XYZ file of C-alpha atoms in Angstrom:
487
model
C -85.642 43.534 102.308
C -86.515 46.760 101.579
C -86.806 48.877 104.777
C -90.313 50.908 105.691
C -90.202 54.301 108.337
C -93.426 52.598 109.991
C -93.517 54.064 112.909
C -96.685 56.463 112.307
C -98.051 52.792 112.416
C -99.667 53.496 115.217
C -103.044 54.140 116.835
C -103.410 57.764 117.875
C -103.548 57.135 121.720
C -100.306 55.777 121.877
C -99.544 59.341 120.549
C -101.867 62.055 122.555
C -100.870 59.134 125.744
C -96.850 59.735 124.680
C -97.656 63.634 124.722
C -99.028 63.153 128.631
C -96.202 61.346 129.691
C -94.228 64.063 128.958
C -96.362 67.074 130.173
C -95.557 65.190 133.526
C -92.342 64.598 132.831
C -92.196 60.781 133.190
C -90.734 60.732 129.933
C -87.856 58.448 131.097
C -90.120 56.224 133.694
C -88.639 52.510 133.172
C -92.006 50.195 132.652
C -92.580 46.760 131.732
C -95.266 45.748 128.796
C -96.221 41.730 128.435
C -98.287 41.119 124.733
C -99.316 37.378 125.574
C -102.399 35.837 123.994
C -105.511 34.913 125.807
C -106.825 31.488 124.065
C -105.331 29.250 121.261
C -107.004 30.267 117.457
C -108.818 27.623 115.977
C -109.774 26.399 118.980
C -106.010 24.718 118.920
C -104.325 23.421 121.444
C -101.069 25.029 120.687
C -100.752 28.617 118.387
C -97.165 28.634 116.202
C -94.933 31.883 117.593
C -94.098 34.238 114.225
C -92.883 38.210 113.041
C -90.334 38.311 115.164
C -87.432 39.500 112.290
C -90.502 42.317 110.957
C -90.465 43.285 114.599
C -86.807 43.754 114.928
C -86.627 45.555 111.762
C -89.710 48.118 112.732
C -87.533 48.760 116.445
C -84.267 49.492 114.151
C -86.006 52.142 111.757
C -87.974 54.262 114.731
C -87.741 57.318 114.288
C -90.057 60.069 113.318
C -88.745 61.847 109.946
C -89.938 65.702 109.750
C -92.309 64.825 107.092
C -94.044 63.046 109.887
C -93.484 65.153 112.639
C -95.464 68.323 110.278
C -98.549 65.673 109.893
C -98.517 65.357 113.699
C -98.320 69.185 113.450
C -101.161 70.248 110.686
C -103.479 67.482 112.498
C -103.663 70.445 115.676
C -103.470 67.492 118.601
C -99.770 67.813 119.739
C -97.553 70.940 121.507
C -94.778 72.192 119.434
C -92.429 70.812 122.708
C -94.116 67.195 122.089
C -93.819 67.670 118.964
C -89.696 68.629 118.858
C -89.128 65.997 121.132
C -90.275 63.203 118.666
C -87.281 64.485 116.152
C -84.886 63.183 118.366
C -86.941 59.516 119.524
C -85.467 56.772 119.419
C -85.893 53.007 120.529
C -83.330 52.677 123.694
C -84.409 49.928 125.535
C -84.450 45.667 125.926
C -86.819 43.682 124.665
C -87.183 39.865 125.336
C -89.034 37.409 122.640
C -89.651 34.061 122.186
C -88.543 33.090 119.208
C -89.736 32.111 115.838
C -91.385 28.994 115.122
C -92.108 27.842 119.442
C -94.650 26.267 120.435
C -96.172 28.722 122.631
C -100.001 29.241 124.984
C -102.402 31.263 126.504
C -101.532 34.038 128.921
C -97.570 33.396 128.340
C -95.783 36.117 127.070
C -94.500 35.666 124.096
C -92.549 39.691 124.018
C -91.078 41.599 127.130
C -90.758 45.008 126.732
C -88.515 46.808 129.433
C -88.222 50.281 128.454
C -89.225 54.189 128.882
C -92.752 54.660 129.495
C -93.170 56.348 125.706
C -90.980 54.359 124.337
C -92.994 51.159 125.398
C -95.937 53.027 124.105
C -95.423 53.511 120.993
C -94.320 50.846 120.151
C -98.044 48.435 121.039
C -100.094 48.977 117.953
C -97.136 47.797 115.508
C -95.856 44.724 117.742
C -99.654 43.744 117.994
C -100.029 43.917 113.864
C -97.210 42.158 113.166
C -96.876 39.596 116.036
C -100.814 38.705 115.220
C -101.137 37.921 112.101
C -98.051 35.991 111.229
C -98.417 33.618 114.430
C -102.348 33.255 113.049
C -101.087 32.476 110.027
C -98.123 29.878 111.014
C -100.728 27.846 113.673
C -103.409 27.397 110.670
C -100.418 26.137 107.922
C -98.979 23.713 110.953
C -102.685 22.754 111.255
C -103.742 21.991 107.313
C -99.664 20.593 107.475
C -100.248 18.492 110.228
C -103.641 17.186 107.954
C -101.635 16.302 105.553
C -100.428 13.800 106.908
C -96.696 14.032 105.427
C -97.630 15.255 101.723
C -95.929 18.578 100.893
C -98.481 21.500 101.114
C -98.645 24.204 98.857
C -99.263 28.050 99.712
C -101.082 29.714 97.237
C -103.288 31.979 98.725
C -101.987 35.468 97.626
C -105.008 36.866 95.243
C -106.600 36.455 98.570
C -104.940 37.624 100.797
C -105.953 41.262 102.208
C -103.410 43.454 100.193
C -99.827 43.037 100.132
C -98.812 42.917 102.912
C -100.829 39.884 103.601
C -99.868 38.005 101.362
C -96.029 38.735 101.174
C -96.026 37.712 105.450
C -99.054 35.901 105.475
C -96.602 33.263 102.659
C -93.964 33.795 105.240
C -96.509 32.371 108.311
C -97.130 29.415 106.373
C -93.853 28.264 105.669
C -92.759 28.955 109.132
C -96.094 26.427 109.872
C -94.862 23.701 107.471
C -95.535 24.546 104.209
C -93.457 23.470 101.668
C -93.160 26.796 98.968
C -95.067 29.571 98.251
C -96.637 30.606 95.115
C -95.660 34.310 96.356
C -92.889 35.289 94.026
C -92.154 38.242 95.982
C -92.078 36.273 99.767
C -89.750 33.867 97.455
C -87.159 36.460 96.711
C -87.074 38.851 100.184
C -87.128 35.019 102.551
C -85.581 32.869 99.677
C -87.820 30.474 100.146
C -89.416 27.784 97.816
C -91.711 29.266 94.461
C -94.285 26.630 93.389
C -97.042 26.728 91.017
C -98.358 25.312 87.601
C -100.304 27.344 84.898
C -104.316 28.054 85.603
C -107.038 27.211 83.225
C -106.575 30.034 80.884
C -103.102 28.458 79.654
C -105.575 25.662 78.982
C -107.747 27.448 77.386
C -105.723 29.429 74.520
C -104.607 26.467 72.926
C -106.734 25.018 69.938
C -106.529 21.849 71.688
C -105.336 20.559 75.882
C -103.271 18.142 74.072
C -101.186 21.109 72.641
C -101.543 23.284 75.544
C -99.679 20.240 77.248
C -97.324 19.127 74.963
C -96.499 23.063 74.487
C -96.121 22.956 78.696
C -94.296 19.961 78.822
C -91.633 21.181 76.317
C -91.246 24.611 78.272
C -90.867 23.061 81.407
C -89.459 19.685 80.816
C -88.492 19.045 84.671
C -91.373 20.642 86.350
C -94.496 19.316 84.995
C -97.734 18.989 86.073
C -100.495 19.630 84.845
C -103.842 21.082 85.536
C -106.653 18.255 84.446
C -109.989 19.518 84.454
C -110.938 22.710 82.010
C -112.807 20.713 80.182
C -113.792 16.868 81.761
C -110.649 15.998 83.966
C -111.351 12.117 83.079
C -112.418 11.893 79.802
C -109.900 14.279 78.496
C -107.702 16.040 80.867
C -106.219 12.517 82.273
C -105.824 10.223 79.283
C -103.731 13.573 76.980
C -101.890 14.195 79.970
C -100.872 10.321 79.705
C -100.289 10.718 75.962
C -97.910 13.463 77.309
C -96.451 11.919 80.043
C -95.747 9.107 77.650
C -94.548 11.161 74.855
C -91.459 12.191 76.965
C -90.729 8.634 78.137
C -90.109 7.969 75.129
C -87.546 10.955 73.864
C -86.214 9.990 76.915
C -86.826 12.827 78.772
C -86.544 11.979 82.474
C -89.738 11.949 84.488
C -89.315 14.317 87.885
C -91.340 16.458 89.524
C -94.087 15.766 87.709
C -98.160 14.615 87.464
C -101.165 16.400 87.592
C -103.827 18.729 89.188
C -107.276 18.670 90.161
C -108.965 21.915 91.287
C -112.787 20.913 90.935
C -115.337 17.999 91.317
C -115.165 15.081 94.133
C -111.458 15.128 94.892
C -111.717 12.165 96.823
C -113.281 10.092 93.112
C -111.004 12.030 90.784
C -108.087 10.727 92.229
C -108.667 7.707 92.436
C -109.805 7.018 89.127
C -106.644 9.058 88.127
C -104.150 7.262 90.468
C -105.311 4.120 88.503
C -105.556 5.488 85.110
C -101.892 6.838 85.838
C -100.727 3.364 87.246
C -101.509 1.040 84.189
C -100.208 3.635 81.792
C -97.024 2.992 84.307
C -96.576 6.876 85.732
C -97.090 4.906 89.172
C -94.587 8.366 90.453
C -96.805 10.916 89.205
C -97.665 13.350 91.485
C -101.986 13.700 92.190
C -101.971 17.251 93.727
C -105.147 19.132 94.202
C -106.806 22.947 95.153
C -110.181 24.541 95.522
C -110.543 25.230 98.313
C -109.394 23.414 100.792
C -108.184 23.742 104.581
C -107.272 20.960 107.180
C -110.905 19.829 107.380
C -111.776 18.856 103.660
C -107.837 17.580 103.811
C -109.130 14.626 106.623
C -112.025 14.106 105.074
C -110.832 13.578 101.632
C -107.644 10.977 103.453
C -110.368 9.649 105.427
C -112.123 8.427 101.782
C -108.970 6.975 100.742
C -108.290 9.962 97.851
C -105.107 9.712 96.459
C -103.227 13.128 96.701
C -99.733 13.478 97.940
C -100.079 17.635 97.648
C -102.289 19.836 98.192
C -102.588 24.016 97.494
C -104.223 25.668 100.216
C -104.611 29.030 99.448
C -108.127 31.489 101.011
C -108.896 28.682 104.031
C -104.877 29.203 104.910
C -104.083 32.899 103.616
C -107.177 34.258 105.499
C -107.664 32.136 108.706
C -110.779 32.218 107.650
C -112.528 30.627 110.212
C -110.667 32.334 112.781
C -109.504 35.721 111.254
C -107.893 37.178 114.157
C -105.127 36.126 116.179
C -106.012 37.759 120.495
C -102.648 39.099 120.922
C -102.490 42.033 123.854
C -100.164 44.195 125.302
C -100.453 44.936 128.860
C -98.445 46.804 132.051
C -97.214 44.608 134.061
C -94.388 47.015 136.235
C -93.494 49.980 136.935
C -89.365 51.011 138.372
C -88.994 52.671 141.338
C -86.544 55.384 140.734
C -85.031 55.253 144.106
C -84.821 51.866 144.930
C -84.765 50.512 140.999
C -87.766 48.258 141.972
C -90.321 47.032 140.134
C -93.676 47.645 141.216
C -95.879 44.960 140.386
C -99.462 46.232 138.254
C -102.309 44.235 137.804
C -105.603 44.444 135.280
C -108.506 44.070 136.775
C -111.833 42.426 134.655
C -115.230 41.345 135.578
C -114.187 38.507 133.257
C -111.631 36.603 134.879
C -109.485 35.733 131.850
C -108.838 39.238 131.378
C -107.018 39.741 135.051
C -103.404 39.809 133.910
C -100.169 38.477 135.688
C -98.419 41.391 137.532
C -94.309 41.789 137.453
C -91.003 41.011 135.973
C -91.979 37.741 134.772
C -90.199 35.168 132.834
C -90.794 31.346 131.005
C -88.983 27.876 131.696
C -90.285 25.253 129.329
C -91.043 21.677 131.596
C -90.117 18.315 129.247
C -89.963 14.720 130.701
C -86.929 14.198 130.651
C -87.306 10.076 128.581
C -89.821 11.478 126.471
C -88.630 15.303 125.473
C -92.535 15.976 125.683
C -94.367 19.538 127.168
C -95.475 18.752 130.577
C -96.730 22.536 130.810
C -95.149 26.319 131.283
C -94.163 28.079 134.190
C -94.199 31.536 135.133
C -92.675 32.562 137.373
C -90.742 36.188 138.084
C -87.190 36.751 136.790
C -85.237 36.456 140.095
C -86.336 33.018 140.165
C -84.954 29.894 138.779
C -85.393 25.998 138.595
C -83.621 23.697 139.483
C -84.081 19.770 138.166
C -82.269 18.233 141.016
C -85.115 19.505 143.517
C -88.703 18.690 142.939
C -91.669 20.952 142.225
C -95.054 21.231 142.115
C -97.238 22.530 140.121
C -100.916 24.059 140.150
C -103.355 25.654 137.488
C -103.632 29.181 138.490
C -107.552 29.292 138.772
C -108.166 26.076 139.883
C -105.823 25.276 142.349
C -105.827 22.253 143.746
C -105.824 20.776 140.493
C -101.769 20.107 141.395
C -98.961 17.917 139.823
C -95.696 17.347 141.443
C -92.828 16.468 139.680
C -89.675 14.575 141.318
C -86.214 15.748 140.994
C -84.706 14.444 137.493
C -87.577 13.184 136.609
C -88.050 17.040 134.152
C -85.923 18.977 132.114
C -86.516 22.876 131.246
C -85.621 26.087 128.589
C -85.769 29.609 129.797
C -88.694 30.471 126.553
C -87.619 34.405 125.891
C -84.394 35.333 124.730
C -82.763 38.608 124.655
C -83.618 40.713 121.367
C -82.737 44.278 122.068
C -80.299 45.738 125.043
C -79.560 49.600 125.611
C -81.675 50.211 122.436
C -79.364 47.723 120.088
C -80.097 44.731 118.612
C -78.406 41.093 119.779
C -80.413 38.604 118.129
C -79.564 37.502 115.042
C -83.048 36.027 113.222
C -82.491 32.611 111.114
C -83.586 32.308 108.064
C -87.098 30.897 107.185
C -86.504 27.684 106.273
C -83.898 27.591 108.895
C -87.354 28.699 111.236
C -89.076 26.320 109.231
C -87.069 23.013 110.933
C -86.966 24.586 114.403
C -91.332 24.615 114.156
C -91.335 21.251 113.297
C -89.138 20.312 116.084
C -90.772 22.331 118.303
C -93.768 20.641 117.674
C -92.619 16.995 117.726
C -92.281 18.131 121.385
C -96.100 18.836 121.475
C -98.320 14.838 122.977
C -100.242 13.739 119.317
C -103.441 14.549 122.415
C -102.264 18.302 121.650
C -101.880 18.436 118.182
C -105.957 16.746 118.016
C -107.791 19.068 115.328
C -110.490 19.516 117.485
C -110.960 18.794 121.098
C -107.219 18.837 121.394
C -106.028 18.161 125.436
C -105.459 21.714 126.910
C -101.337 22.583 127.431
C -101.379 24.211 131.295
C -99.338 27.130 131.782
C -98.536 26.827 135.312
C -97.874 30.330 138.251
C -94.535 30.200 140.474
C -95.442 29.882 143.746
C -94.119 33.682 144.527
C -95.816 34.540 141.213
C -99.903 33.574 142.357
C -98.956 35.172 145.790
C -98.107 38.261 144.048
C -100.897 38.437 142.137
C -103.466 36.986 145.478
C -101.773 39.988 147.591
C -102.654 42.803 144.385
C -106.061 40.951 144.079
C -107.451 41.933 147.971
C -105.624 44.837 147.876
C -107.979 45.886 145.562
C -111.118 44.102 147.276
C -111.322 41.512 144.035
C -113.036 38.420 144.520
C -112.011 36.017 141.857
C -115.182 33.713 141.441
C-alpha cells in the first residue's frame, strides 16, 4: 500500500505539550503509556482488536518534513529551537500490542508504549484514531457474522462510509471480523481480500425489459450470475425471469455455479420463502438467495427466527458506520515514568470521581487464562512486568472492584498465554503483520475460545479482567497516597 506521512494527524495539544517538555529539558524522559478501552461497544461481551498494521506503517513513516515545520512556524505557537528539534524527529522507543483479530476486553492494555515522553505523547492521537475505528468495525462485523450463523456476510457499505479512509479501512476491519469479502475494490486491491457484488437496479432499468437485462448479465458473468429480482415485481416478474435465464443457461450446458438471486426490498422473510419454493420447483435447489436492505445483526436474527431462506447477506450502512454505536472508547493514559538515576519505573495513576476512570498504574503485562479441558477463556489477568504465572501453582482471581468476588484455580487446571507481543524495539519494527485473510482465520479461532454465553447479542456474560495482588496493592497504595476514597 502507499505510505503517507501522517505525522501531523494529531491534536494540537500533543505538539504544545511537546514544546513544553522541550523547554523543561525532559525530551529524553522515558515513560509508559497504555491504550485501553472502558466498555465494550454495542453492549457486547467482547471486542475485536484491529488496526495494528496501519499503526506500524504510521510509526515507520513518522517524521516532520520541511513543509510540516514551515506550517507549524506560521501558526506562531512554536519556538524556533523546538521546530529545529523536530527536523530530526523519529520514533526510537518500544511498542507492545495485542495482535489484530484477538478477542479483547475492557480495561486491559491493547497497546503499551515505552518511549521518550515527546515521542510517546505525539503518537497518541493517530494511534487512537486508527485502532478505535478498526476495532469498532471489526467488533460490529463479528456480531453480524454471528447472527448470520454460518451464512456468508458481504461488506457493502462504501457509499455510506464517512469518507474514503473509513470505507477502505472499515472494509478491512469487517473482513477481519468475519465478512467473506467486500464490494470495495480498492480495499480488495490494497489488502488482497475477496471483492463481491452483483448489479444495481439501474442495470435492469437501462434495458427494454427485465428478461433482456438478466440474459445479458448471465452472458457476461456466467460463473457469477446473481440477479437482482425486485426492480419491478419480485414474485411476478423478477424470480420468474431469473428462473427462465437459469433454465436457458442449463440448456446451453453452462455450469450453474455461484448463481442465484438478490432481494433488496420488501418483506424479506416472506419473499425469500416464496422465492425458494419457486426455485426449488424449477430444479434450482442450490441457488443462492442473498439479501441486502439496511440489514444489521438484529434484523438478521429476526429474519432467521421467521424462517427466511436467505443464505447470503449484504450488509452496508449499519456495519460500515456501526450505526447503533458509532465510537469505540479507547483512551491513552500515562502509567509510569522512569527514574533516571535507578532506571526503575515510578507508577502513575489517574484519579477520577468516576471509579471506572481510575487507571491501573505501572509497567504491566497481560495473561489470558484458559480452561485446560475446554480451551475457553476463564479470565484475563493483568500483572506487573516482573510477575510470572505458573500453571503448576494454584491461582486466586479476584474482581478489582468487588474484591470479595474470588475464584481459585487449581494447579494444572488452566493454561495461559501472554497477550502483549513486541512490535517495535528501539524504534525498529520487529513484528511482521499477517495478511488480512490470515488475521480473519485467527479471529475466527479467537472467537471459538469464548463461551457461547459471552457471544450473546443481548445481555452477554461478562468475561472478567482481574488484577494480580501486587498490582492491586500498588493501585491501593497510590489511592491512599492521594487520599482517594473509592466507593
